[in-house]
Amino acid sequence: MTTTTRSDPSRAMLRKRSMSRLHWARYATQAFFAVFILVAALRHQQEKQSGAPSVDALCPFGAVESLYTWVTTGTMVPKLHPSNMILGAAVLVSVLIAGNAFCGWICPMGTLGDVLTGLRRRLGLRAVAVPDRVDRVLRYGRYVVLAAVVIATVQTGRLIFAEYDPYVTLFSLHWIFEMSSALIPALVITVVVLAGSLVVDRLWCRYLCPAGAVFAVAGHLSFLRIRRHASACTDCGLCNPPCPVGIDVAHAQTVNTDCVGCMECVATCPFPGALTVTGPTFLGSIGRRGDGDAAAGPESATSTVAQR
């Protein structure tokens, strides 16, 4: 009688399974929220008289734009709604818990950026490699846009940014139902952003998104962060290519707050314990050996997402 032994799956197979599960979960979540926004925009266009909310009312960044006016006058900036404050508070809580997961899993502009990256790869086009020094400078662009938007909103009492915001331009569907010459500047900006996003992964998220600037600052207080443990890491560098915002995960101790929480790096890593999602450092070091950078064990206060 011949007995067959069941071989354990190889490390490559485990890595592939982990990536596949993550992709299905994230893509399904992104698709759900993108469809939700588009349905809301379509309903708004068809039922304006009944007061169906526009996509402006479904953007958490509206809470940042309207905060000063709401605190000082008790009213909202035109086009915004109390829902903006509720969404803003909810997203802020999520950032304090899990960092910028909103950007990686929910934001329609982030989803569109991922779609364009996938399209570029299918077309066999090369991504533009932005030099590190240039990249570091360009990332401050988000803060410049944020300051300009907040100052302009406070001074004028209206959403000037909405007239040029690629998110509003695309997902409001005005370009289908209410096309006019007034939309041309916004459409030009949107086309430039989309074209740039085809050659630079998530160009909008990296360099221009004002909401991303807010999340990056608040992310320093995030409870959960992705950390690399040097004793378990082999410096293979596999975690860097899938990062949609160009973070050098392979040389980080704690992944910086530009991270959009997509978890691609963790799913890609073939070495359990090398990249983990952990709480604050003082909690993550409990029960570890040595200086706290040892591989995560079952006794540590970590959640090793890379475990298969």
PDB file of C-alpha atoms in Angstrom:
ATOM      1  CA  MET A   1       0.000   0.000   0.000  1.00  0.00           C
ATOM      2  CA  THR A   2       1.435   3.308  -1.061  1.00  0.00           C
ATOM      3  CA  THR A   3       0.993   6.274   1.180  1.00  0.00           C
ATOM      4  CA  THR A   4       1.245   9.802  -0.064  1.00  0.00           C
ATOM      5  CA  THR A   5       2.501  12.556   2.123  1.00  0.00           C
ATOM      6  CA  ARG A   6       0.911  15.968   1.950  1.00  0.00           C
ATOM      7  CA  SER A   7       3.580  18.574   1.349  1.00  0.00           C
ATOM      8  CA  ASP A   8       3.198  21.926   2.992  1.00  0.00           C
ATOM      9  CA  PRO A   9       2.648  24.844   0.631  1.00  0.00           C
ATOM     10  CA  SER A  10       5.793  26.697  -0.320  1.00  0.00           C
ATOM     11  CA  ARG A  11       6.552  30.189   0.951  1.00  0.00           C
ATOM     12  CA  ALA A  12       5.792  31.561  -2.518  1.00  0.00           C
ATOM     13  CA  MET A  13       2.380  29.861  -2.539  1.00  0.00           C
ATOM     14  CA  LEU A  14       1.550  31.235   0.905  1.00  0.00           C
ATOM     15  CA  ARG A  15       2.563  34.701  -0.199  1.00  0.00           C
ATOM     16  CA  LYS A  16       0.399  34.425  -3.306  1.00  0.00           C
ATOM     17  CA  ARG A  17      -2.614  33.304  -1.268  1.00  0.00           C
ATOM     18  CA  SER A  18      -2.152  36.124   1.207  1.00  0.00           C
ATOM     19  CA  MET A  19      -1.996  38.704  -1.587  1.00  0.00           C
ATOM     20  CA  SER A  20      -5.029  37.215  -3.315  1.00  0.00           C
ATOM     21  CA  ARG A  21      -7.171  37.359  -0.162  1.00  0.00           C
ATOM     22  CA  LEU A  22      -6.146  40.947   0.484  1.00  0.00           C
ATOM     23  CA  HIS A  23      -6.855  42.019  -3.090  1.00  0.00           C
ATOM     24  CA  TRP A  24     -10.331  40.511  -3.094  1.00  0.00           C
ATOM     25  CA  ALA A  25     -11.208  42.184   0.203  1.00  0.00           C
ATOM     26  CA  ARG A  26      -9.798  45.603  -0.687  1.00  0.00           C
ATOM     27  CA  TYR A  27     -11.038  45.732  -4.259  1.00  0.00           C
ATOM     28  CA  ALA A  28     -14.538  44.691  -3.197  1.00  0.00           C
ATOM     29  CA  THR A  29     -14.575  47.406  -0.517  1.00  0.00           C
ATOM     30  CA  GLN A  30     -13.294  50.040  -2.933  1.00  0.00           C
ATOM     31  CA  ALA A  31     -15.841  49.034  -5.577  1.00  0.00           C
ATOM     32  CA  PHE A  32     -18.697  49.222  -3.068  1.00  0.00           C
ATOM     33  CA  PHE A  33     -17.913  52.781  -2.003  1.00  0.00           C
ATOM     34  CA  ALA A  34     -17.196  53.956  -5.556  1.00  0.00           C
ATOM     35  CA  VAL A  35     -20.577  52.655  -6.699  1.00  0.00           C
ATOM     36  CA  PHE A  36     -22.222  54.181  -3.622  1.00  0.00           C
ATOM     37  CA  ILE A  37     -20.823  57.624  -4.481  1.00  0.00           C
ATOM     38  CA  LEU A  38     -21.800  57.339  -8.139  1.00  0.00           C
ATOM     39  CA  VAL A  39     -25.346  56.252  -7.255  1.00  0.00           C
ATOM     40  CA  ALA A  40     -25.642  59.170  -4.831  1.00  0.00           C
ATOM     41  CA  ALA A  41     -24.413  61.582  -7.528  1.00  0.00           C
ATOM     42  CA  LEU A  42     -26.863  60.155 -10.061  1.00  0.00           C
ATOM     43  CA  ARG A  43     -29.712  60.456  -7.581  1.00  0.00           C
ATOM     44  CA  HIS A  44     -28.744  64.055  -6.836  1.00  0.00           C
ATOM     45  CA  GLN A  45     -28.767  64.934 -10.524  1.00  0.00           C
ATOM     46  CA  GLN A  46     -32.170  63.357 -11.052  1.00  0.00           C
ATOM     47  CA  GLU A  47     -33.838  64.436  -7.794  1.00  0.00           C
ATOM     48  CA  LYS A  48     -32.431  67.882  -7.048  1.00  0.00           C
ATOM     49  CA  GLN A  49     -35.836  69.275  -6.191  1.00  0.00           C
ATOM     50  CA  SER A  50     -36.309  66.653  -3.491  1.00  0.00           C
ATOM     51  CA  GLY A  51     -33.061  67.662  -1.807  1.00  0.00           C
ATOM     52  CA  ALA A  52     -31.013  64.539  -2.569  1.00  0.00           C
ATOM     53  CA  PRO A  53     -27.482  65.238  -1.250  1.00  0.00           C
ATOM     54  CA  SER A  54     -24.618  65.977  -3.616  1.00  0.00           C
ATOM     55  CA  VAL A  55     -21.184  64.365  -3.422  1.00  0.00           C
ATOM     56  CA  ASP A  56     -20.003  67.490  -1.560  1.00  0.00           C
ATOM     57  CA  ALA A  57     -22.119  66.366   1.387  1.00  0.00           C
ATOM     58  CA  LEU A  58     -20.497  62.929   1.288  1.00  0.00           C
ATOM     59  CA  CYS A  59     -16.897  64.092   1.595  1.00  0.00           C
ATOM     60  CA  PRO A  60     -15.311  64.080   5.078  1.00  0.00           C
ATOM     61  CA  PHE A  61     -12.918  66.861   4.037  1.00  0.00           C
ATOM     62  CA  GLY A  62     -15.927  69.166   4.076  1.00  0.00           C
ATOM     63  CA  ALA A  63     -15.673  69.067   7.874  1.00  0.00           C
ATOM     64  CA  VAL A  64     -12.207  70.646   7.668  1.00  0.00           C
ATOM     65  CA  GLU A  65     -13.372  73.283   5.197  1.00  0.00           C
ATOM     66  CA  SER A  66     -16.431  74.221   7.238  1.00  0.00           C
ATOM     67  CA  LEU A  67     -15.051  73.815  10.770  1.00  0.00           C
ATOM     68  CA  TYR A  68     -14.101  77.469  11.356  1.00  0.00           C
ATOM     69  CA  THR A  69     -17.394  78.774   9.956  1.00  0.00           C
ATOM     70  CA  TRP A  70     -19.410  76.237  11.930  1.00  0.00           C
ATOM     71  CA  VAL A  71     -17.623  77.039  15.207  1.00  0.00           C
ATOM     72  CA  THR A  72     -17.815  80.829  14.792  1.00  0.00           C
ATOM     73  CA  THR A  73     -21.288  81.195  13.254  1.00  0.00           C
ATOM     74  CA  GLY A  74     -23.050  77.897  13.876  1.00  0.00           C
ATOM     75  CA  THR A  75     -23.760  77.524  10.151  1.00  0.00           C
ATOM     76  CA  MET A  76     -22.262  75.394   7.390  1.00  0.00           C
ATOM     77  CA  VAL A  77     -20.512  76.606   4.273  1.00  0.00           C
ATOM     78  CA  PRO A  78     -22.925  76.464   1.291  1.00  0.00           C
ATOM     79  CA  LYS A  79     -23.082  73.048  -0.441  1.00  0.00           C
ATOM     80  CA  LEU A  80     -22.053  71.323   2.770  1.00  0.00           C
ATOM     81  CA  HIS A  81     -24.284  69.541   5.245  1.00  0.00           C
ATOM     82  CA  PRO A  82     -24.105  68.338   8.878  1.00  0.00           C
ATOM     83  CA  SER A  83     -23.309  64.958   7.347  1.00  0.00           C
ATOM     84  CA  ASN A  84     -19.854  66.368   6.526  1.00  0.00           C
ATOM     85  CA  MET A  85     -19.167  66.938  10.212  1.00  0.00           C
ATOM     86  CA  ILE A  86     -20.391  63.427  11.090  1.00  0.00           C
ATOM     87  CA  LEU A  87     -18.291  61.853   8.340  1.00  0.00           C
ATOM     88  CA  GLY A  88     -15.299  63.987   9.293  1.00  0.00           C
ATOM     89  CA  ALA A  89     -15.531  62.902  12.930  1.00  0.00           C
ATOM     90  CA  ALA A  90     -15.932  59.245  11.929  1.00  0.00           C
ATOM     91  CA  VAL A  91     -12.907  59.359   9.619  1.00  0.00           C
ATOM     92  CA  LEU A  92     -10.849  61.142  12.281  1.00  0.00           C
ATOM     93  CA  VAL A  93     -11.654  58.353  14.752  1.00  0.00           C
ATOM     94  CA  SER A  94     -10.681  55.767  12.126  1.00  0.00           C
ATOM     95  CA  VAL A  95      -7.380  57.579  11.508  1.00  0.00           C
ATOM     96  CA  LEU A  96      -6.621  57.607  15.223  1.00  0.00           C
ATOM     97  CA  ILE A  97      -7.279  53.868  15.336  1.00  0.00           C
ATOM     98  CA  ALA A  98      -5.937  52.546  12.037  1.00  0.00           C
ATOM     99  CA  GLY A  99      -4.131  55.376  10.267  1.00  0.00           C
ATOM    100  CA  ASN A 100      -5.047  56.310   6.709  1.00  0.00           C
ATOM    101  CA  ALA A 101      -7.065  53.197   5.927  1.00  0.00           C
ATOM    102  CA  PHE A 102      -9.773  55.505   4.524  1.00  0.00           C
ATOM    103  CA  CYS A 103      -7.390  56.438   1.706  1.00  0.00           C
ATOM    104  CA  GLY A 104      -6.470  52.853   0.889  1.00  0.00           C
ATOM    105  CA  TRP A 105      -9.888  51.241   1.179  1.00  0.00           C
ATOM    106  CA  ILE A 106     -12.675  53.814   0.755  1.00  0.00           C
ATOM    107  CA  CYS A 107     -11.707  57.075  -0.983  1.00  0.00           C
ATOM    108  CA  PRO A 108     -12.949  57.057  -4.618  1.00  0.00           C
ATOM    109  CA  MET A 109      -9.943  59.091  -5.780  1.00  0.00           C
ATOM    110  CA  GLY A 110      -7.620  56.514  -4.272  1.00  0.00           C
ATOM    111  CA  THR A 111      -9.595  53.766  -5.974  1.00  0.00           C
ATOM    112  CA  LEU A 112      -9.312  55.556  -9.299  1.00  0.00           C
ATOM    113  CA  GLY A 113      -5.570  55.919  -8.753  1.00  0.00           C
ATOM    114  CA  ASP A 114      -5.290  52.166  -8.217  1.00  0.00           C
ATOM    115  CA  VAL A 115      -7.317  51.511 -11.376  1.00  0.00           C
ATOM    116  CA  LEU A 116      -4.971  53.722 -13.393  1.00  0.00           C
ATOM    117  CA  THR A 117      -1.949  51.923 -11.951  1.00  0.00           C
ATOM    118  CA  GLY A 118      -3.465  48.597 -12.995  1.00  0.00           C
ATOM    119  CA  LEU A 119      -4.173  50.001 -16.470  1.00  0.00           C
ATOM    120  CA  ARG A 120      -0.582  51.213 -16.815  1.00  0.00           C
ATOM    121  CA  ARG A 121       0.739  47.770 -15.928  1.00  0.00           C
ATOM    122  CA  ARG A 122      -1.577  46.060 -18.391  1.00  0.00           C
ATOM    123  CA  LEU A 123      -0.407  48.438 -21.122  1.00  0.00           C
ATOM    124  CA  GLY A 124       3.182  47.635 -20.247  1.00  0.00           C
ATOM    125  CA  LEU A 125       4.035  51.258 -19.501  1.00  0.00           C
ATOM    126  CA  ARG A 126       6.812  52.135 -17.098  1.00  0.00           C
ATOM    127  CA  ALA A 127       6.110  54.229 -14.039  1.00  0.00           C
ATOM    128  CA  VAL A 128       8.009  57.488 -13.723  1.00  0.00           C
ATOM    129  CA  ALA A 129      10.614  57.142 -10.978  1.00  0.00           C
ATOM    130  CA  VAL A 130      10.489  60.369  -8.975  1.00  0.00           C
ATOM    131  CA  PRO A 131      13.914  61.035  -7.368  1.00  0.00           C
ATOM    132  CA  ASP A 132      13.838  60.782  -3.577  1.00  0.00           C
ATOM    133  CA  ARG A 133      14.752  64.425  -2.995  1.00  0.00           C
ATOM    134  CA  VAL A 134      12.125  65.647  -5.440  1.00  0.00           C
ATOM    135  CA  ASP A 135       9.558  63.269  -3.952  1.00  0.00           C
ATOM    136  CA  ARG A 136      10.163  64.605  -0.425  1.00  0.00           C
ATOM    137  CA  VAL A 137       9.635  68.176  -1.617  1.00  0.00           C
ATOM    138  CA  LEU A 138       6.554  67.384  -3.693  1.00  0.00           C
ATOM    139  CA  ARG A 139       4.853  65.703  -0.727  1.00  0.00           C
ATOM    140  CA  TYR A 140       4.614  69.130   0.918  1.00  0.00           C
ATOM    141  CA  GLY A 141       2.270  70.094  -1.903  1.00  0.00           C
ATOM    142  CA  ARG A 142      -0.633  68.565   0.044  1.00  0.00           C
ATOM    143  CA  TYR A 143      -0.034  70.976   2.909  1.00  0.00           C
ATOM    144  CA  VAL A 144       0.155  73.943   0.536  1.00  0.00           C
ATOM    145  CA  VAL A 145      -3.176  72.956  -1.015  1.00  0.00           C
ATOM    146  CA  LEU A 146      -4.689  72.399   2.448  1.00  0.00           C
ATOM    147  CA  ALA A 147      -3.620  75.846   3.676  1.00  0.00           C
ATOM    148  CA  ALA A 148      -4.889  77.532   0.507  1.00  0.00           C
ATOM    149  CA  VAL A 149      -8.253  75.758   0.693  1.00  0.00           C
ATOM    150  CA  VAL A 150      -8.867  76.535   4.375  1.00  0.00           C
ATOM    151  CA  ILE A 151      -7.800  80.196   4.050  1.00  0.00           C
ATOM    152  CA  ALA A 152      -9.901  80.737   0.905  1.00  0.00           C
ATOM    153  CA  THR A 153     -12.950  79.081   2.474  1.00  0.00           C
ATOM    154  CA  VAL A 154     -12.701  81.155   5.655  1.00  0.00           C
ATOM    155  CA  GLN A 155     -12.241  84.410   3.733  1.00  0.00           C
ATOM    156  CA  THR A 156     -14.962  83.862   1.129  1.00  0.00           C
ATOM    157  CA  GLY A 157     -17.433  81.680   3.015  1.00  0.00           C
ATOM    158  CA  ARG A 158     -17.815  79.345   0.040  1.00  0.00           C
ATOM    159  CA  LEU A 159     -16.248  76.225  -1.376  1.00  0.00           C
ATOM    160  CA  ILE A 160     -13.846  77.669  -3.914  1.00  0.00           C
ATOM    161  CA  PHE A 161     -11.902  74.395  -3.965  1.00  0.00           C
ATOM    162  CA  ALA A 162     -15.002  72.475  -5.047  1.00  0.00           C
ATOM    163  CA  GLU A 163     -14.874  74.333  -8.355  1.00  0.00           C
ATOM    164  CA  TYR A 164     -11.538  72.689  -9.162  1.00  0.00           C
ATOM    165  CA  ASP A 165     -11.493  69.557  -7.010  1.00  0.00           C
ATOM    166  CA  PRO A 166     -10.970  66.457  -9.221  1.00  0.00           C
ATOM    167  CA  TYR A 167     -13.108  64.398  -6.835  1.00  0.00           C
ATOM    168  CA  VAL A 168     -16.101  66.724  -7.195  1.00  0.00           C
ATOM    169  CA  THR A 169     -15.488  67.213 -10.910  1.00  0.00           C
ATOM    170  CA  LEU A 170     -15.487  63.507 -11.657  1.00  0.00           C
ATOM    171  CA  PHE A 171     -17.917  62.004  -9.198  1.00  0.00           C
ATOM    172  CA  SER A 172     -20.563  64.741  -9.154  1.00  0.00           C
ATOM    173  CA  LEU A 173     -21.342  63.838 -12.797  1.00  0.00           C
ATOM    174  CA  HIS A 174     -21.809  67.536 -13.645  1.00  0.00           C
ATOM    175  CA  TRP A 175     -19.729  66.924 -16.785  1.00  0.00           C
ATOM    176  CA  ILE A 176     -22.494  64.600 -17.991  1.00  0.00           C
ATOM    177  CA  PHE A 177     -25.646  66.394 -16.818  1.00  0.00           C
ATOM    178  CA  GLU A 178     -24.601  70.062 -16.561  1.00  0.00           C
ATOM    179  CA  MET A 179     -21.669  70.566 -18.910  1.00  0.00           C
ATOM    180  CA  SER A 180     -20.769  74.229 -19.354  1.00  0.00           C
ATOM    181  CA  SER A 181     -17.759  76.417 -20.096  1.00  0.00           C
ATOM    182  CA  ALA A 182     -17.421  77.052 -16.346  1.00  0.00           C
ATOM    183  CA  LEU A 183     -16.388  73.427 -15.914  1.00  0.00           C
ATOM    184  CA  ILE A 184     -13.493  73.628 -18.364  1.00  0.00           C
ATOM    185  CA  PRO A 185     -10.780  74.688 -15.832  1.00  0.00           C
ATOM    186  CA  ALA A 186     -11.832  71.896 -13.468  1.00  0.00           C
ATOM    187  CA  LEU A 187     -11.863  69.355 -16.289  1.00  0.00           C
ATOM    188  CA  VAL A 188      -8.392  70.435 -17.415  1.00  0.00           C
ATOM    189  CA  ILE A 189      -7.050  70.022 -13.862  1.00  0.00           C
ATOM    190  CA  THR A 190      -8.744  66.639 -13.565  1.00  0.00           C
ATOM    191  CA  VAL A 191      -7.340  65.388 -16.877  1.00  0.00           C
ATOM    192  CA  VAL A 192      -3.830  66.503 -15.850  1.00  0.00           C
ATOM    193  CA  VAL A 193      -4.181  64.708 -12.499  1.00  0.00           C
ATOM    194  CA  LEU A 194      -5.453  61.531 -14.168  1.00  0.00           C
ATOM    195  CA  ALA A 195      -2.722  61.606 -16.800  1.00  0.00           C
ATOM    196  CA  GLY A 196      -0.126  62.096 -14.076  1.00  0.00           C
ATOM    197  CA  SER A 197      -1.635  59.255 -12.060  1.00  0.00           C
ATOM    198  CA  LEU A 198      -1.184  56.956 -15.048  1.00  0.00           C
ATOM    199  CA  VAL A 199       2.606  57.314 -14.810  1.00  0.00           C
ATOM    200  CA  VAL A 200       3.069  58.124 -11.104  1.00  0.00           C
ATOM    201  CA  ASP A 201       1.187  55.839  -8.729  1.00  0.00           C
ATOM    202  CA  ARG A 202      -1.482  57.761  -6.803  1.00  0.00           C
ATOM    203  CA  LEU A 203      -0.097  61.149  -7.808  1.00  0.00           C
ATOM    204  CA  TRP A 204      -3.105  62.929  -6.291  1.00  0.00           C
ATOM    205  CA  CYS A 205      -2.762  61.141  -2.951  1.00  0.00           C
ATOM    206  CA  ARG A 206       0.994  61.660  -2.736  1.00  0.00           C
ATOM    207  CA  TYR A 207       1.349  65.289  -3.704  1.00  0.00           C
ATOM    208  CA  LEU A 208      -1.934  67.199  -3.859  1.00  0.00           C
ATOM    209  CA  CYS A 209      -4.745  65.795  -1.705  1.00  0.00           C
ATOM    210  CA  PRO A 210      -5.522  68.201   1.188  1.00  0.00           C
ATOM    211  CA  ALA A 211      -7.429  65.516   3.075  1.00  0.00           C
ATOM    212  CA  GLY A 212      -4.320  63.334   2.865  1.00  0.00           C
ATOM    213  CA  ALA A 213      -2.365  66.136   4.542  1.00  0.00           C
ATOM    214  CA  VAL A 214      -4.810  66.166   7.460  1.00  0.00           C
ATOM    215  CA  PHE A 215      -4.679  62.378   7.763  1.00  0.00           C
ATOM    216  CA  ALA A 216      -0.863  62.347   7.638  1.00  0.00           C
ATOM    217  CA  VAL A 217      -0.704  64.744  10.597  1.00  0.00           C
ATOM    218  CA  ALA A 218      -3.413  62.938  12.594  1.00  0.00           C
ATOM    219  CA  GLY A 219      -1.789  59.618  11.711  1.00  0.00           C
ATOM    220  CA  HIS A 220       1.067  60.341  14.114  1.00  0.00           C
ATOM    221  CA  LEU A 221      -1.450  59.623  16.883  1.00  0.00           C
ATOM    222  CA  SER A 222      -2.709  56.440  15.246  1.00  0.00           C
ATOM    223  CA  PHE A 223      -2.996  53.437  17.571  1.00  0.00           C
ATOM    224  CA  LEU A 224      -2.124  50.879  14.883  1.00  0.00           C
ATOM    225  CA  ARG A 225       0.953  51.220  12.672  1.00  0.00           C
ATOM    226  CA  ILE A 226       2.898  48.897  10.362  1.00  0.00           C
ATOM    227  CA  ARG A 227       6.311  48.098  11.806  1.00  0.00           C
ATOM    228  CA  ARG A 228       9.297  46.232  10.407  1.00  0.00           C
ATOM    229  CA  HIS A 229      11.218  43.937  12.746  1.00  0.00           C
ATOM    230  CA  ALA A 230      14.859  43.755  11.690  1.00  0.00           C
ATOM    231  CA  SER A 231      15.554  40.366  13.257  1.00  0.00           C
ATOM    232  CA  ALA A 232      12.878  38.698  11.109  1.00  0.00           C
ATOM    233  CA  CYS A 233      13.489  40.787   7.979  1.00  0.00           C
ATOM    234  CA  THR A 234      15.900  39.446   5.342  1.00  0.00           C
ATOM    235  CA  ASP A 235      16.116  42.742   3.397  1.00  0.00           C
ATOM    236  CA  CYS A 236      14.648  41.069   0.321  1.00  0.00           C
ATOM    237  CA  GLY A 237      12.915  44.317  -0.642  1.00  0.00           C
ATOM    238  CA  LEU A 238       9.713  42.617  -1.833  1.00  0.00           C
ATOM    239  CA  CYS A 239       7.618  44.967   0.291  1.00  0.00           C
ATOM    240  CA  ASN A 240       8.593  48.132  -1.605  1.00  0.00           C
ATOM    241  CA  PRO A 241       7.251  47.612  -5.171  1.00  0.00           C
ATOM    242  CA  PRO A 242       3.566  47.100  -4.221  1.00  0.00           C
ATOM    243  CA  CYS A 243       3.366  50.266  -2.083  1.00  0.00           C
ATOM    244  CA  PRO A 244       1.070  52.631  -4.040  1.00  0.00           C
ATOM    245  CA  VAL A 245       2.503  55.769  -2.444  1.00  0.00           C
ATOM    246  CA  GLY A 246       6.182  54.945  -2.783  1.00  0.00           C
ATOM    247  CA  ILE A 247       7.170  54.403   0.858  1.00  0.00           C
ATOM    248  CA  ASP A 248      10.529  52.724   1.473  1.00  0.00           C
ATOM    249  CA  VAL A 249       9.075  50.043   3.725  1.00  0.00           C
ATOM    250  CA  ALA A 250      12.183  47.855   3.460  1.00  0.00           C
ATOM    251  CA  HIS A 251      14.273  50.347   5.425  1.00  0.00           C
ATOM    252  CA  ALA A 252      11.666  51.694   7.836  1.00  0.00           C
ATOM    253  CA  GLN A 253      11.332  50.809  11.483  1.00  0.00           C
ATOM    254  CA  THR A 254       7.815  52.209  11.608  1.00  0.00           C
ATOM    255  CA  VAL A 255       6.099  52.959   8.287  1.00  0.00           C
ATOM    256  CA  ASN A 256       5.477  56.694   8.089  1.00  0.00           C
ATOM    257  CA  THR A 257       2.077  58.368   8.082  1.00  0.00           C
ATOM    258  CA  ASP A 258       1.994  58.713   4.291  1.00  0.00           C
ATOM    259  CA  CYS A 259       0.896  55.055   4.420  1.00  0.00           C
ATOM    260  CA  VAL A 260      -2.637  54.582   3.069  1.00  0.00           C
ATOM    261  CA  GLY A 261      -3.231  51.356   4.972  1.00  0.00           C
ATOM    262  CA  CYS A 262      -3.633  49.184   1.890  1.00  0.00           C
ATOM    263  CA  MET A 263      -1.610  46.378   3.579  1.00  0.00           C
ATOM    264  CA  GLU A 264       0.026  45.383   0.293  1.00  0.00           C
ATOM    265  CA  CYS A 265       3.489  45.372   1.851  1.00  0.00           C
ATOM    266  CA  VAL A 266       2.405  43.109   4.711  1.00  0.00           C
ATOM    267  CA  ALA A 267       0.644  40.659   2.404  1.00  0.00           C
ATOM    268  CA  THR A 268       3.635  40.586   0.063  1.00  0.00           C
ATOM    269  CA  CYS A 269       6.207  39.889   2.772  1.00  0.00           C
ATOM    270  CA  PRO A 270       7.089  36.152   2.726  1.00  0.00           C
ATOM    271  CA  PHE A 271       8.612  36.131   6.218  1.00  0.00           C
ATOM    272  CA  PRO A 272       6.098  35.979   9.106  1.00  0.00           C
ATOM    273  CA  GLY A 273       6.917  38.503  11.783  1.00  0.00           C
ATOM    274  CA  ALA A 274       8.988  40.787   9.541  1.00  0.00           C
ATOM    275  CA  LEU A 275       6.123  43.238   8.984  1.00  0.00           C
ATOM    276  CA  THR A 276       3.389  43.468  11.588  1.00  0.00           C
ATOM    277  CA  VAL A 277       0.491  45.711  12.452  1.00  0.00           C
ATOM    278  CA  THR A 278       1.038  46.737  16.050  1.00  0.00           C
ATOM    279  CA  GLY A 279      -0.163  49.141  18.661  1.00  0.00           C
ATOM    280  CA  PRO A 280       2.010  51.809  20.295  1.00  0.00           C
ATOM    281  CA  THR A 281       5.680  50.894  20.656  1.00  0.00           C
ATOM    282  CA  PHE A 282       5.486  50.450  24.414  1.00  0.00           C
ATOM    283  CA  LEU A 283       2.693  47.897  23.940  1.00  0.00           C
ATOM    284  CA  GLY A 284       4.330  46.170  20.980  1.00  0.00           C
ATOM    285  CA  SER A 285       7.529  45.626  22.954  1.00  0.00           C
ATOM    286  CA  ILE A 286       5.849  43.814  25.847  1.00  0.00           C
ATOM    287  CA  GLY A 287       7.006  40.192  25.964  1.00  0.00           C
ATOM    288  CA  ARG A 288       9.665  40.616  23.274  1.00  0.00           C
ATOM    289  CA  ARG A 289      13.276  39.708  23.594  1.00  0.00           C
ATOM    290  CA  GLY A 290      16.161  42.151  23.628  1.00  0.00           C
ATOM    291  CA  ASP A 291      15.578  45.703  22.392  1.00  0.00           C
ATOM    292  CA  GLY A 292      12.012  45.151  21.271  1.00  0.00           C
ATOM    293  CA  ASP A 293      12.881  44.699  17.591  1.00  0.00           C
ATOM    294  CA  ALA A 294      12.850  40.914  17.724  1.00  0.00           C
ATOM    295  CA  ALA A 295      10.448  38.866  15.706  1.00  0.00           C
ATOM    296  CA  ALA A 296       6.907  39.027  16.976  1.00  0.00           C
ATOM    297  CA  GLY A 297       5.886  36.017  19.009  1.00  0.00           C
ATOM    298  CA  PRO A 298       2.473  34.865  20.208  1.00  0.00           C
ATOM    299  CA  GLU A 299       3.173  36.498  23.536  1.00  0.00           C
ATOM    300  CA  SER A 300       3.594  39.963  22.065  1.00  0.00           C
ATOM    301  CA  ALA A 301       0.848  42.528  21.697  1.00  0.00           C
ATOM    302  CA  THR A 302       0.952  42.432  17.923  1.00  0.00           C
ATOM    303  CA  SER A 303      -1.284  41.294  15.121  1.00  0.00           C
ATOM    304  CA  THR A 304       0.910  39.640  12.510  1.00  0.00           C
ATOM    305  CA  VAL A 305      -1.093  40.132   9.359  1.00  0.00           C
ATOM    306  CA  ALA A 306       1.499  38.318   7.295  1.00  0.00           C
ATOM    307  CA  GLN A 307       0.823  35.065   9.111  1.00  0.00           C
ATOM    308  CA  ARG A 308      -0.845  32.573   6.788  1.00  0.00           C
TER     309      ARG A 308
END
